Structures are given as structure tokens and as C-alpha cells.
XYZ file of C-alpha atoms in Angstrom:
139
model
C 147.831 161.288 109.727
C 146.937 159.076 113.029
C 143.714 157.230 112.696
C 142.123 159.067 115.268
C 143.018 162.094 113.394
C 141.630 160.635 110.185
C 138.361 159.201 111.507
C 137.609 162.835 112.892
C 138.309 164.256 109.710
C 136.396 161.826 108.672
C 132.938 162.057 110.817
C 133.768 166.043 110.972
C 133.295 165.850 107.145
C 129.994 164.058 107.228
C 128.438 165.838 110.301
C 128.972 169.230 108.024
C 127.296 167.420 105.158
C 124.158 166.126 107.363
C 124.140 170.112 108.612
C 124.568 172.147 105.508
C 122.004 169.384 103.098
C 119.532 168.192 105.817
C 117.787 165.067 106.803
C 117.478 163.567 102.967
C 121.446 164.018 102.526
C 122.527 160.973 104.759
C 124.834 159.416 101.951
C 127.507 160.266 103.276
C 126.629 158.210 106.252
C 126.041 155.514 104.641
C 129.402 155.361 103.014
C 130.755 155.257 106.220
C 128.954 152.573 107.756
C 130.623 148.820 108.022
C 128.253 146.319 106.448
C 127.859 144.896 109.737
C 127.345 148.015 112.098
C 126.175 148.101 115.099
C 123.457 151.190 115.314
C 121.701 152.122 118.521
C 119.532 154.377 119.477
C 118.293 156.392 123.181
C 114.516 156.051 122.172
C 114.933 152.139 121.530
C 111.720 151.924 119.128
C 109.738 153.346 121.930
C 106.045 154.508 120.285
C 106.210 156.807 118.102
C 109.731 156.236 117.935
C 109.836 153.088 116.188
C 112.093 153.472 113.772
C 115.150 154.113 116.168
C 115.168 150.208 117.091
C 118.698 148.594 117.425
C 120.235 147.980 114.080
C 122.743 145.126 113.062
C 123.093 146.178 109.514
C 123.713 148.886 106.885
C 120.096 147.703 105.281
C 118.714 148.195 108.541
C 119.942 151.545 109.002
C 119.273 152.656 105.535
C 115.358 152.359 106.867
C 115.812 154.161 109.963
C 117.090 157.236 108.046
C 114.689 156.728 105.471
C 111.912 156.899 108.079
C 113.628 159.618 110.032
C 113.965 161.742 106.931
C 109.564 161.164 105.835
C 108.957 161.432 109.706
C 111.540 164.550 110.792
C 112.492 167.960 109.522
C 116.130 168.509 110.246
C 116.745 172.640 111.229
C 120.516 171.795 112.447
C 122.679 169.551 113.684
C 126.099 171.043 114.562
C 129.012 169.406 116.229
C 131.019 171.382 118.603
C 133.333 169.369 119.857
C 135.302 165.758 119.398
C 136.717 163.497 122.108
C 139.047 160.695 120.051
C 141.116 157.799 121.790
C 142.478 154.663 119.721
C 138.933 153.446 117.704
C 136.433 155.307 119.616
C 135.295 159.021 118.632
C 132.483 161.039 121.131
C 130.789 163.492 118.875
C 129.318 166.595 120.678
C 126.826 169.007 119.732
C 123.357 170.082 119.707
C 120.573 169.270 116.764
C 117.176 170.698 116.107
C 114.202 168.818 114.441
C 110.505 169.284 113.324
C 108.120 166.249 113.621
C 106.064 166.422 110.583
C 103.130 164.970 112.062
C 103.136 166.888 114.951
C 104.680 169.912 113.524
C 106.007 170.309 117.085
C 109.942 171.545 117.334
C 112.460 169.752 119.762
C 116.181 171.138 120.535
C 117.953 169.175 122.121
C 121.965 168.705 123.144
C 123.270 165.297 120.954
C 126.118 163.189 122.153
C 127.333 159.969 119.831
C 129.449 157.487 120.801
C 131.081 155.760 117.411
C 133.765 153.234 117.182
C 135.264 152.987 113.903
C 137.689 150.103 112.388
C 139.729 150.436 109.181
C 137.545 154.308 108.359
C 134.456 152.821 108.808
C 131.832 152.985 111.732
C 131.145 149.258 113.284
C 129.340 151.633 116.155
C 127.636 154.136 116.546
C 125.260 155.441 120.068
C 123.474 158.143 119.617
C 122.120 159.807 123.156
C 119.541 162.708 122.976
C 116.879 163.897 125.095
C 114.484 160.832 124.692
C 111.634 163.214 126.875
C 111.488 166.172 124.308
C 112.028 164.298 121.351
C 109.290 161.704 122.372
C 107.308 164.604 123.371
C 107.261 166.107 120.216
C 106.490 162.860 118.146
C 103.332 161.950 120.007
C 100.049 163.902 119.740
């Protein structure tokens, strides 16, 4: 199997995971993260957002799922398609979350942009839209 194949199979296999056992199930993830990754996200910590601050570590991203997972309700998150060349994988799809706080709902299309060395992720962009999500966090 090519390594782009692989490392679809790979983030195919954890996206269905993160879908079919919700925002607490993000072991998977984790397994797949390089000690060292590189982890950023659209909101950038923006209030309310905090959480989704850069991240330069597998510790620090074990928080931000922690938080997401206490803060969000996950509904879906389904990947339609994947866009592979050499070490880089685009993963496309749509998600669908609850705020807890808020109890308000946000659906929202979900691009991430993931490079991966020797099957694990060293990168990983995740692009949403910052206005609903950020809508539905804040009061």
C-alpha cells in the first residue's frame, strides 16, 4: 500500500471512530499524533474559544480535546471526501456541535489540512466557520 493510501486509511479509520463514539472518543487521535505535532486551529483561542490556541505538543492537545469534549456536544462529524499528495492529506466534510453552555447548535462545513510523517500526524489545520461556531459559544 502507498503511504498516501495508508495514511487515508488511516485518518478515514479515526474520523469514523470520532463519528460513530462522539466527542469523549478522541483516542484514536491521540494515537495518531507525533509527540511533537503541530495543532492549529481557525478560532485561534479567540473568547470563548480559548481552548483552540496553537498547540506544539501531544500534552497540549490532549487539553484542547479535553476542553472541547466538557465544553461541546458532538451530533456528527462525517468526512466526505479526501484529497492525498506525498505527506499531506485534506480531509472534507461537514460536523455538527452543541455548546453546552449555550445549548445553541452550529453546522458547519469542516476542512483539515494534516501532514503526516512515518503514520503519524506532525500537522494538522483545522478550518471551520469561526462566525457560527463563535456565535454559538458566546451568550
Amino acid at each position: 500500500m502507498s503511504t498516501e493510501k495508508n495514511n487515508v486509511a488511516l485518518l478515514d479509520e479515526a474520523y469514523r471512530y470520532w463519528n460513530d463514539n462522539r466527542e469523549k472518543a478522541f483516542e484514536k487521535w491521540m494515537e495518531l499524533m507525533d509527540d511533537n505535532v503541530h495543532f492549529r486551529s481557525m478560532a485561534e483561542g479567540a473568547p470563548g474559544m480559548e481552548f483552540t490556541k496553537a498547540c506544539t505538543s501531544k500534552r497540549e492537545l490532549l487539553d484542547y480535546f479535553e476542553v472541547l469534549a466538557n465544553e461541546w456536544e458532538m451530533l456528527y462529524y462525517k468526512v466526505d471526501e479526501f484529497v492525498a499528495q506525498d505527506d499531506r492529506i485534506v480531509a472534507i466534510g461537514n460536523t455538527g456541535w452543541v455548546n453546552r453552555r449555550t445549548r445553541k447548535r452550529v453546522d458547519t462545513p469542516k476542512v483539515d489540512v494534516i501532514r503526516m510523517k512515518n503514520s503519524k500526524i506532525v500537522e494538522f489545520f483545522e478550518i471551520y466557520d469561526t462566525a457560527k461556531v463563535l456565535g454559538a459559544a458566546r451568550e
